Coordinates of C-alpha atoms in Angstrom, one line a residue:
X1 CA 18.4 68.5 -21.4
X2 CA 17.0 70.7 -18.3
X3 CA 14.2 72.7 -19.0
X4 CA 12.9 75.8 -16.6
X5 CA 9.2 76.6 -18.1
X6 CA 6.6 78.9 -16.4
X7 CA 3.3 80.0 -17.8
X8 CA 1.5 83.2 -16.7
X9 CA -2.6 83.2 -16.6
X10 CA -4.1 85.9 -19.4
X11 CA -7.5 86.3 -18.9
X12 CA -11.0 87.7 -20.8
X13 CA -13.1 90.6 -19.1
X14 CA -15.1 87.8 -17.5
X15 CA -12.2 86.4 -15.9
X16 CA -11.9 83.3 -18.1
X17 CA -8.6 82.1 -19.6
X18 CA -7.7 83.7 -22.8
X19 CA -3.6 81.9 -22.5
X20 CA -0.9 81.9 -21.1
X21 CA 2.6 83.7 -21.5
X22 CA 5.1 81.1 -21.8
X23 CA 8.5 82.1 -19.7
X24 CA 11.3 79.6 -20.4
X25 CA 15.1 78.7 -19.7
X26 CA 17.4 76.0 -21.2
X27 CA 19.0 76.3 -17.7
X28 CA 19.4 79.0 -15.0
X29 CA 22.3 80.5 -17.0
X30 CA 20.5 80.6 -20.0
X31 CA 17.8 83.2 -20.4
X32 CA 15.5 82.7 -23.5
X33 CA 16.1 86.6 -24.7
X34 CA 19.5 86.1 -24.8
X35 CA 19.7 83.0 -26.9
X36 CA 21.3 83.4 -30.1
X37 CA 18.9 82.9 -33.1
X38 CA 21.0 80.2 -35.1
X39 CA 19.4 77.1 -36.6
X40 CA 20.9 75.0 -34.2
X41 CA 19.1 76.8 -31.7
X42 CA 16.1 77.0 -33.2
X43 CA 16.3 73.3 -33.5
X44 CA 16.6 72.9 -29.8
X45 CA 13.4 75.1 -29.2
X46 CA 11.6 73.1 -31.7
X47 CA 12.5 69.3 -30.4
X48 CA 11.7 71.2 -26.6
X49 CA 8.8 72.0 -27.4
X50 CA 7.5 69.4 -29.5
X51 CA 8.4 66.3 -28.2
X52 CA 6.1 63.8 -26.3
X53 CA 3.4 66.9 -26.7
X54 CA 5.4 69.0 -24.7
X55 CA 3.5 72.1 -26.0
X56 CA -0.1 70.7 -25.4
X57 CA 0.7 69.9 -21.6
X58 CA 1.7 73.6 -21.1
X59 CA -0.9 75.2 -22.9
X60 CA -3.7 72.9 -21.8
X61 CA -5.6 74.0 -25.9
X62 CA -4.8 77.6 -25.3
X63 CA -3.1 79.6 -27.2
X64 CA 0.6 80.3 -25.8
X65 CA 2.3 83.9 -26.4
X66 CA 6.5 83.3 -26.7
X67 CA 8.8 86.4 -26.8
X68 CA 10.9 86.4 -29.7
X69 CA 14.1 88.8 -30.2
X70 CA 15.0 90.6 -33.3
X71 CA 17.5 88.0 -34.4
X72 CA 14.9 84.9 -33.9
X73 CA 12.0 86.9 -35.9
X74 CA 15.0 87.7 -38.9
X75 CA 15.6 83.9 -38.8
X76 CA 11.8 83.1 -39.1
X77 CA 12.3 80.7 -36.2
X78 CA 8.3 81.1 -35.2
X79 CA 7.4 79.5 -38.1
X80 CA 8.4 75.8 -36.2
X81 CA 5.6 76.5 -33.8
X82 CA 1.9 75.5 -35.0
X83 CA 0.3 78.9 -35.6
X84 CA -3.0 78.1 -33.6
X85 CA -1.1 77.4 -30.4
X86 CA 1.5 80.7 -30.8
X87 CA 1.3 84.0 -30.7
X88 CA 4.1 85.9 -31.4
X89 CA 5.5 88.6 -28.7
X90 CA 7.4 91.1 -30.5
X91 CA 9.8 92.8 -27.9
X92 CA 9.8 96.5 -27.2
X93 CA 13.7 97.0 -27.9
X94 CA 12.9 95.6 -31.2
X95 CA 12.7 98.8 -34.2
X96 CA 10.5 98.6 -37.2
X97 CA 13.2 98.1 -39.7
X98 CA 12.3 97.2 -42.7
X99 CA 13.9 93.7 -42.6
X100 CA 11.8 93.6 -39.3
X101 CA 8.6 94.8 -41.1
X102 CA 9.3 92.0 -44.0
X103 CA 9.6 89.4 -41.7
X104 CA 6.6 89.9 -39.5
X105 CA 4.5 90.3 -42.9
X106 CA 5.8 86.9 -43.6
X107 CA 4.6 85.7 -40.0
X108 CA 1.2 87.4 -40.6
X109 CA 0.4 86.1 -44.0
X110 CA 1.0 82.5 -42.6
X111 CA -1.6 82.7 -40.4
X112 CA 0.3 83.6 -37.3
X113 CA -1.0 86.2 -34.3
X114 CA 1.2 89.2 -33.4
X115 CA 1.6 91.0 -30.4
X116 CA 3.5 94.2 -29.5
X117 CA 4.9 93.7 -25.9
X118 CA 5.7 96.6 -23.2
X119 CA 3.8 98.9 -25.7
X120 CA 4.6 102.8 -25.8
X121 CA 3.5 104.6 -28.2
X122 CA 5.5 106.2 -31.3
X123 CA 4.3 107.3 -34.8
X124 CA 7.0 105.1 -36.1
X125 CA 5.2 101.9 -35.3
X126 CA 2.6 102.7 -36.9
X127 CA 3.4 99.5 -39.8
X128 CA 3.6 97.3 -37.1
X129 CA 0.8 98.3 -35.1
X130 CA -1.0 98.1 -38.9
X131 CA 0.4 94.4 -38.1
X132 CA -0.5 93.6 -35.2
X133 CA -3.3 91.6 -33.0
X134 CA -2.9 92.4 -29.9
X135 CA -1.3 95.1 -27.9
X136 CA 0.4 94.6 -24.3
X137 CA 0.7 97.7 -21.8
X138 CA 2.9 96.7 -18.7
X139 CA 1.0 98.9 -16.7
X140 CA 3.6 99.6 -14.2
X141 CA 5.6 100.8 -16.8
X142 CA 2.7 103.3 -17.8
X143 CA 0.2 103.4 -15.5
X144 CA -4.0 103.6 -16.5
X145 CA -4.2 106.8 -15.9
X146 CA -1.5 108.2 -18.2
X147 CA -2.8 106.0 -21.2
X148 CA -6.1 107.6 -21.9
X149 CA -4.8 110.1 -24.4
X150 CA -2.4 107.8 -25.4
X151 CA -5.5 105.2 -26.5
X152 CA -7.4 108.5 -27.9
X153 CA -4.4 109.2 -30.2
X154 CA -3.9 106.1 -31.7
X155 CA -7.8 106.2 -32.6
X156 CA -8.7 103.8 -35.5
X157 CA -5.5 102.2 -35.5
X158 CA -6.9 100.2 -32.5
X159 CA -10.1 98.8 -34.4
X160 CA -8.8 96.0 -35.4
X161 CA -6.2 95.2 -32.5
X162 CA -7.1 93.6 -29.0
X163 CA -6.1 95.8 -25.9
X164 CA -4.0 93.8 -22.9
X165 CA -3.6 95.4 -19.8
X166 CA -0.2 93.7 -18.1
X167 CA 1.3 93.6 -15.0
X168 CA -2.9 94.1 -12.8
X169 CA -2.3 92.9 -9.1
X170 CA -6.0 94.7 -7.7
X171 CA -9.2 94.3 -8.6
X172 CA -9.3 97.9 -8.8
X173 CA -7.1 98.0 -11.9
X174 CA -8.9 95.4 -13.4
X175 CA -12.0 97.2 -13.0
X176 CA -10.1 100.4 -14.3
X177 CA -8.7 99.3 -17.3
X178 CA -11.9 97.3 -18.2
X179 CA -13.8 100.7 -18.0
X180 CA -11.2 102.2 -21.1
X181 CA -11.4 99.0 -23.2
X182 CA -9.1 96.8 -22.3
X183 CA -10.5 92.9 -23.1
X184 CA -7.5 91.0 -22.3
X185 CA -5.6 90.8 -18.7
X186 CA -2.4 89.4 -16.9
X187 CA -1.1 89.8 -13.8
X188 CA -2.0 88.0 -10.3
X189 CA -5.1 90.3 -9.2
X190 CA -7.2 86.4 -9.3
X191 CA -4.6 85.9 -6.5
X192 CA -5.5 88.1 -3.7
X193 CA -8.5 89.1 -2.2
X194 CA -11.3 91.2 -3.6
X195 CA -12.3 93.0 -0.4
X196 CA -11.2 91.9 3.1
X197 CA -14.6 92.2 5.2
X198 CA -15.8 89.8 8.1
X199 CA -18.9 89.1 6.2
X200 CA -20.5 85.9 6.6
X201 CA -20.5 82.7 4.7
X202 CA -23.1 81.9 2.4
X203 CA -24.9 78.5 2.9
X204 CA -23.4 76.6 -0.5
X205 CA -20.1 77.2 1.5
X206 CA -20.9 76.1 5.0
X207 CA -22.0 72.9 3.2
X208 CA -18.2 72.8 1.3
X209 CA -16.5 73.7 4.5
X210 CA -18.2 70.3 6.2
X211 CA -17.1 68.5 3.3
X212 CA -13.8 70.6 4.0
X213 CA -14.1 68.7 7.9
X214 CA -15.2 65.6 7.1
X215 CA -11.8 64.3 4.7
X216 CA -9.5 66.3 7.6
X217 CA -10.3 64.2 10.1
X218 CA -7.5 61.7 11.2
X219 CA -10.6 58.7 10.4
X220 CA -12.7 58.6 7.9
X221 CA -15.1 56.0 6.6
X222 CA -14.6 55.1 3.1
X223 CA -18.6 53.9 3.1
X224 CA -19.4 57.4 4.0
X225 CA -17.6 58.9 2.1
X226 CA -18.5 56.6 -1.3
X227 CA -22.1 57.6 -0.2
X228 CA -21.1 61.5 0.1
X229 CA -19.8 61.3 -3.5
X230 CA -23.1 59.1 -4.5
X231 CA -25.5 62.0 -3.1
X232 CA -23.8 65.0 -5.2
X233 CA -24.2 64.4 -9.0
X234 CA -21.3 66.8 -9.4
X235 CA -18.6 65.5 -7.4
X236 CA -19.4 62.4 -8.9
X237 CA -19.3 63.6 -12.5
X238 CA -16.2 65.1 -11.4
X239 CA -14.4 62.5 -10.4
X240 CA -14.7 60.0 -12.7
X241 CA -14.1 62.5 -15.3
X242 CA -11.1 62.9 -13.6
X243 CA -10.1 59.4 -13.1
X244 CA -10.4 59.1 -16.2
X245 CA -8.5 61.5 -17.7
X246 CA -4.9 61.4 -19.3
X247 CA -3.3 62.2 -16.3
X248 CA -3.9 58.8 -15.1
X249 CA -2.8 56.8 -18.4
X250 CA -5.4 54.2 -17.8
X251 CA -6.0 51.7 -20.8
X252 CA -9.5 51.0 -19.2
X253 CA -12.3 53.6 -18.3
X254 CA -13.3 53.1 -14.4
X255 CA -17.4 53.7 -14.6
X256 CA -18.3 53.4 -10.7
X257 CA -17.7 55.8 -7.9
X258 CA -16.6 52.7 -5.9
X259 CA -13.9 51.5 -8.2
X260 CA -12.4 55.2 -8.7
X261 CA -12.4 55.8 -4.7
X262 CA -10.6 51.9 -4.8
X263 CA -8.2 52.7 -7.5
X264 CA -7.4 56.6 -6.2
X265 CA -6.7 54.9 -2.3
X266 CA -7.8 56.6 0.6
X267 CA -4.9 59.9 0.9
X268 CA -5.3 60.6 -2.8
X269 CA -9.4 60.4 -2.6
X270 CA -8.9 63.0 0.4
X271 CA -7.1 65.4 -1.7
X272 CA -9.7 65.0 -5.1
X273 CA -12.4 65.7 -2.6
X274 CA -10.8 68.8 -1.0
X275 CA -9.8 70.0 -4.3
X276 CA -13.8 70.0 -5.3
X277 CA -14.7 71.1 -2.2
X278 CA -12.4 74.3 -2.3
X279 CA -13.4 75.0 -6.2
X280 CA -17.2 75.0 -5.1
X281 CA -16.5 77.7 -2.7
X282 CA -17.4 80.3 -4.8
X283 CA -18.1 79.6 -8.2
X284 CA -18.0 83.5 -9.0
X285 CA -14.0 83.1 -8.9
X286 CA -11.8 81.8 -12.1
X287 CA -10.9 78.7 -12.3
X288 CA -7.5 80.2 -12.5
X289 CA -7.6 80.8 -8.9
X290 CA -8.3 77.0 -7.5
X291 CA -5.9 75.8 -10.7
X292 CA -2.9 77.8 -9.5
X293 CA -3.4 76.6 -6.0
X294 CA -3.4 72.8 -7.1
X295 CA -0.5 73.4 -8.7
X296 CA 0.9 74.9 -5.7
X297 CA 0.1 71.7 -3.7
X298 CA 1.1 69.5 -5.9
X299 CA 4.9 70.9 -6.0
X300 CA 4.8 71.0 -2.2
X301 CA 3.7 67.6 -2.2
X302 CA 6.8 66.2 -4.7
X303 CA 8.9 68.5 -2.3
X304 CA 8.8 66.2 0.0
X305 CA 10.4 63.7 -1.2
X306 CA 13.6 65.1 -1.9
X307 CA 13.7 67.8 1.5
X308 CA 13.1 67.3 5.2
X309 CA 10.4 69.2 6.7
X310 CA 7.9 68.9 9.6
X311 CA 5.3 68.2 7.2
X312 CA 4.1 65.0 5.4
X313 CA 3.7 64.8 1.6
X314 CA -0.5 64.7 2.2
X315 CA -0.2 67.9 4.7
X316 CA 2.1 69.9 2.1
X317 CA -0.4 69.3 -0.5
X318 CA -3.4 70.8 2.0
X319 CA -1.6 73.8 3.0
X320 CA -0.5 74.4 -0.6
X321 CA -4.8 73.9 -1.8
X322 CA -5.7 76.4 1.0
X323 CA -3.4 79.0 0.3
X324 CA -5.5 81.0 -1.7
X325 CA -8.4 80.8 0.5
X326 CA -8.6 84.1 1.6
X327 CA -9.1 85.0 -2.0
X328 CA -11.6 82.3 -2.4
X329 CA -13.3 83.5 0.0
X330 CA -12.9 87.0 0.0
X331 CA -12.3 87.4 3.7
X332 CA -9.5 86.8 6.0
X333 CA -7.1 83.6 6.6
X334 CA -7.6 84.3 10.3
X335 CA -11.5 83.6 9.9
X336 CA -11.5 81.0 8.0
X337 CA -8.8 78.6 9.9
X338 CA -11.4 79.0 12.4
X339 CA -13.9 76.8 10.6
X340 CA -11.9 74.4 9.2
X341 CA -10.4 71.0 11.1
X342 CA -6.8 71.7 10.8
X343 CA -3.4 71.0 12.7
X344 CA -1.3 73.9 14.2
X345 CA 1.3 73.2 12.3
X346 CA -0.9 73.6 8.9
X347 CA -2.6 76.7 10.2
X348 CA 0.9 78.1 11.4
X349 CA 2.0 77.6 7.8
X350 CA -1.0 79.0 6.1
X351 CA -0.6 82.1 8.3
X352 CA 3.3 82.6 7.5
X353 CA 4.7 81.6 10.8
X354 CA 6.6 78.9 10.0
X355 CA 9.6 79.9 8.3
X356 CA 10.7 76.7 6.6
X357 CA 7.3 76.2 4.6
X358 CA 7.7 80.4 4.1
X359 CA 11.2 79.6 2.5
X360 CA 9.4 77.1 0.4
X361 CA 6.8 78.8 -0.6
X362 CA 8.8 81.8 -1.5
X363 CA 10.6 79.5 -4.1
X364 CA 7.8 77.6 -5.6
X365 CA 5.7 80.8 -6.1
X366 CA 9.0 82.7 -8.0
X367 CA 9.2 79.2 -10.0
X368 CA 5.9 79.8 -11.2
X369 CA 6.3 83.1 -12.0
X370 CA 9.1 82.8 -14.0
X371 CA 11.1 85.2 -11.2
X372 CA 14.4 83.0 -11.8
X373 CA 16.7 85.4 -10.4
X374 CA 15.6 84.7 -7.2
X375 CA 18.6 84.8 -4.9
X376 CA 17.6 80.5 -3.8
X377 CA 18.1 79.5 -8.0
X378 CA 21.9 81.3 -8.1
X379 CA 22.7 79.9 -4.7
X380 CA 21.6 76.2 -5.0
X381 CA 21.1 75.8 -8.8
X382 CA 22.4 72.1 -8.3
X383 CA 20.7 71.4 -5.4
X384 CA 18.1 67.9 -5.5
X385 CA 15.4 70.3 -5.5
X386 CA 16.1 73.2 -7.5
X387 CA 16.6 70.4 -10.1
X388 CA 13.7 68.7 -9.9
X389 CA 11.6 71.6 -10.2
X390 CA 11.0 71.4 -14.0
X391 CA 9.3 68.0 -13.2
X392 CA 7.4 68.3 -10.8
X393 CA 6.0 71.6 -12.6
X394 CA 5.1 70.0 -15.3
X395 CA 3.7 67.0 -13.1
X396 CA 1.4 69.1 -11.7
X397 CA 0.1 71.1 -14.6
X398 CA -0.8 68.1 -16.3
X399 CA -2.6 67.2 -12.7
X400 CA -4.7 70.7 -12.2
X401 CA -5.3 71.2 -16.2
X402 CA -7.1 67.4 -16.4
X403 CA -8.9 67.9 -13.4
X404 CA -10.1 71.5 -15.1
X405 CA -10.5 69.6 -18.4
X406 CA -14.3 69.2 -18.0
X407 CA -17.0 71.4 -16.4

């Protein structure tokens, strides 16, 4: 069975992961919301979602939140899900009925989290705001600065009950809504830039941009590069951590930097080392940031292989890692191409003039974002590609979540 899953970042005030927000399909014609809230259905999201630990690749040992519909929380279909890795969206057309109200008691005393999603607020919610964890305002729905005496009216019915602020693409609003007491966030605002400047680079990344230089070249020495790894107690922590790790399914640990660099192969070593190198850019970012770019690469990379482009597989997977490095970095795409050791073509991609890797890009992103009405899913739904999606998704989550798995 085809499965379309997409998570969305939520974050803590200090930009660390909270969870995600799981968006998911049966197929492009099938839209979760939608699906009737039968047993048989019910089965089908259970045996998704469980088998082959379907629900710990996703969620990486965070706690997932899964919009459920009216008929679905009547049917008690939450309760297949393990209650430490759900928490239970409740959706805003849903009224507080008193079967509704009876059947989110039963959800609460079982040990499960509730939270109200695309939040307004009413005095007749007030039982299942009583019920509630958490509390999601899709802030382009009701924007910050309409919500303060909204917040001041609902007083101590918010003691108990976490604030999330939905829908944040600037820094701005992050600051904003951390400023009225917001501790939980989602939206992309990790994604772009905090303030474009021409500022200078800091000396910890001048060193990571060298490191950058070195792996772009069309040579490299694998001695030199073995004794790079040997002379930086954190790259080499990181990597065999990282050889190590599930992702790999090896049935014996590697415990030299040698052996890993042998076992990885000399493209594959070029891309762990630019993946460190890039995450040590600026440690002040979340992890989030460097996570969703790896993911980014990675689908590029599989792209490859079932679509004709100008680009090899190894090239897709650089100009997917370095998307986000303006963000990184804080300063513009422009600048920074001119440090780094990189081919036309690559920079041309990175800086949206070519239109084929634009066109891919555009689809990969709305992929991850759970956009599946993109006009590219209706129009080629059976292409190769669109098909192979769901894989190489998943592929590359479990890549970027067990090279994240240790510090």
């Amino acid at each position: 069975m085809d499965i379309f899953v997409a998570r969305q970042p939520i974050f803590t005030s200090d930009k660390k992961i909270f969870g995600y927000e799981l968006l998911f399909r049966l197929s492009l014609d099938n839209v979760f919301p939608n699906i009737n809230g039968s047993v048989a259905t019910s089965g089908v999201l259970s045996n998704t979602f469980f088998t082959f630990g379907f629900i710990n690749d996703i969620l990486a040992s965070k706690p997932g939140l899964i919009n459920f519909t009216r008929d679905l929380l009547l049917k008690q279909t939450p309760l297949l899900f393990p209650k430490d890795h759900i928490i239970i969206e409740v959706l805003e057309d849903i009224e507080p009925e008193p079967e509704i109200i009876d059947a989110l008691k039963v959800l609460k005393s079982q040990g499960f989290r509730i939270a109200l999603d695309d939040f307004v607020y009413d005095q007749k919610l007030s039982e299942m705001i009583h019920l509630c964890d958490i509390i999601k305002f899709d802030i382009m729905a009701t924007p910050l600065d309409t919500l303060g005496p909204v917040l001041r009216s609902m007083g101590n019915n918010l003691k108990h009950i976490t604030l999330l602020c939905e829908k944040v693409e600037t820094y701005q609003k992050f600051e904003q809504a951390k400023s009225m007491g917001f501790q939980l966030f989602q939206g992309y605002f990790f994604s772009k830039p905090e303030v474009l400047s021409r500022k200078c680079m800091l000396a910890h990344q001048g060193s990571s941009l060298k490191l950058l230089n070195e792996v772009s070249k069309q040579e490299i020495s694998l001695d030199l590069i073995e004794e790079m790894i040997k002379n930086d107690v954190g790259i080499s922590f990181k990597l065999l951590t990282f050889i190590n790790s599930a992702y790999f399914k090896r049935r014996t640990a590697l415990d030299t930097i040698k052996d890993a660099i042998i076992f990885l192969g000399l493209q594959d070593l070029k891309k762990f080392i630019s993946v460190v190198a890039v995450s040590n850019l600026n440690p002040d970012k979340p992890n989030e940031l460097i996570r969703s770019s790896m993911i980014k690469a990675r689908m590029y990379e599989q792209c490859a292989d079932v679509i004709k482009t100008r680009f090899t597989p190894g090239e897709l997977f650089t100009v997917g890692l370095f998307s986000s490095m303006d963000a990184i970095l804080d300063m513009p795409m422009e600048d920074i191409l001119e440090k780094i050791a990189l081919s036309e073509k690559i920079k041309d991609a990175l800086l949206g003039k070519d239109r084929m890797f634009s066109q891919l890009n555009d689809l990969v992103t709305s992929f991850e974002q759970g956009k599946w009405d993109h006009d590219r899913f209706q129009a080629d739904k059976d292409s190769q590609l669109i098909q192979k999606l769901p894989v190489f998704y998943m592929d590359a989550l479990k890549m970027a979540d067990s090279f994240f798995a240790s510090p």
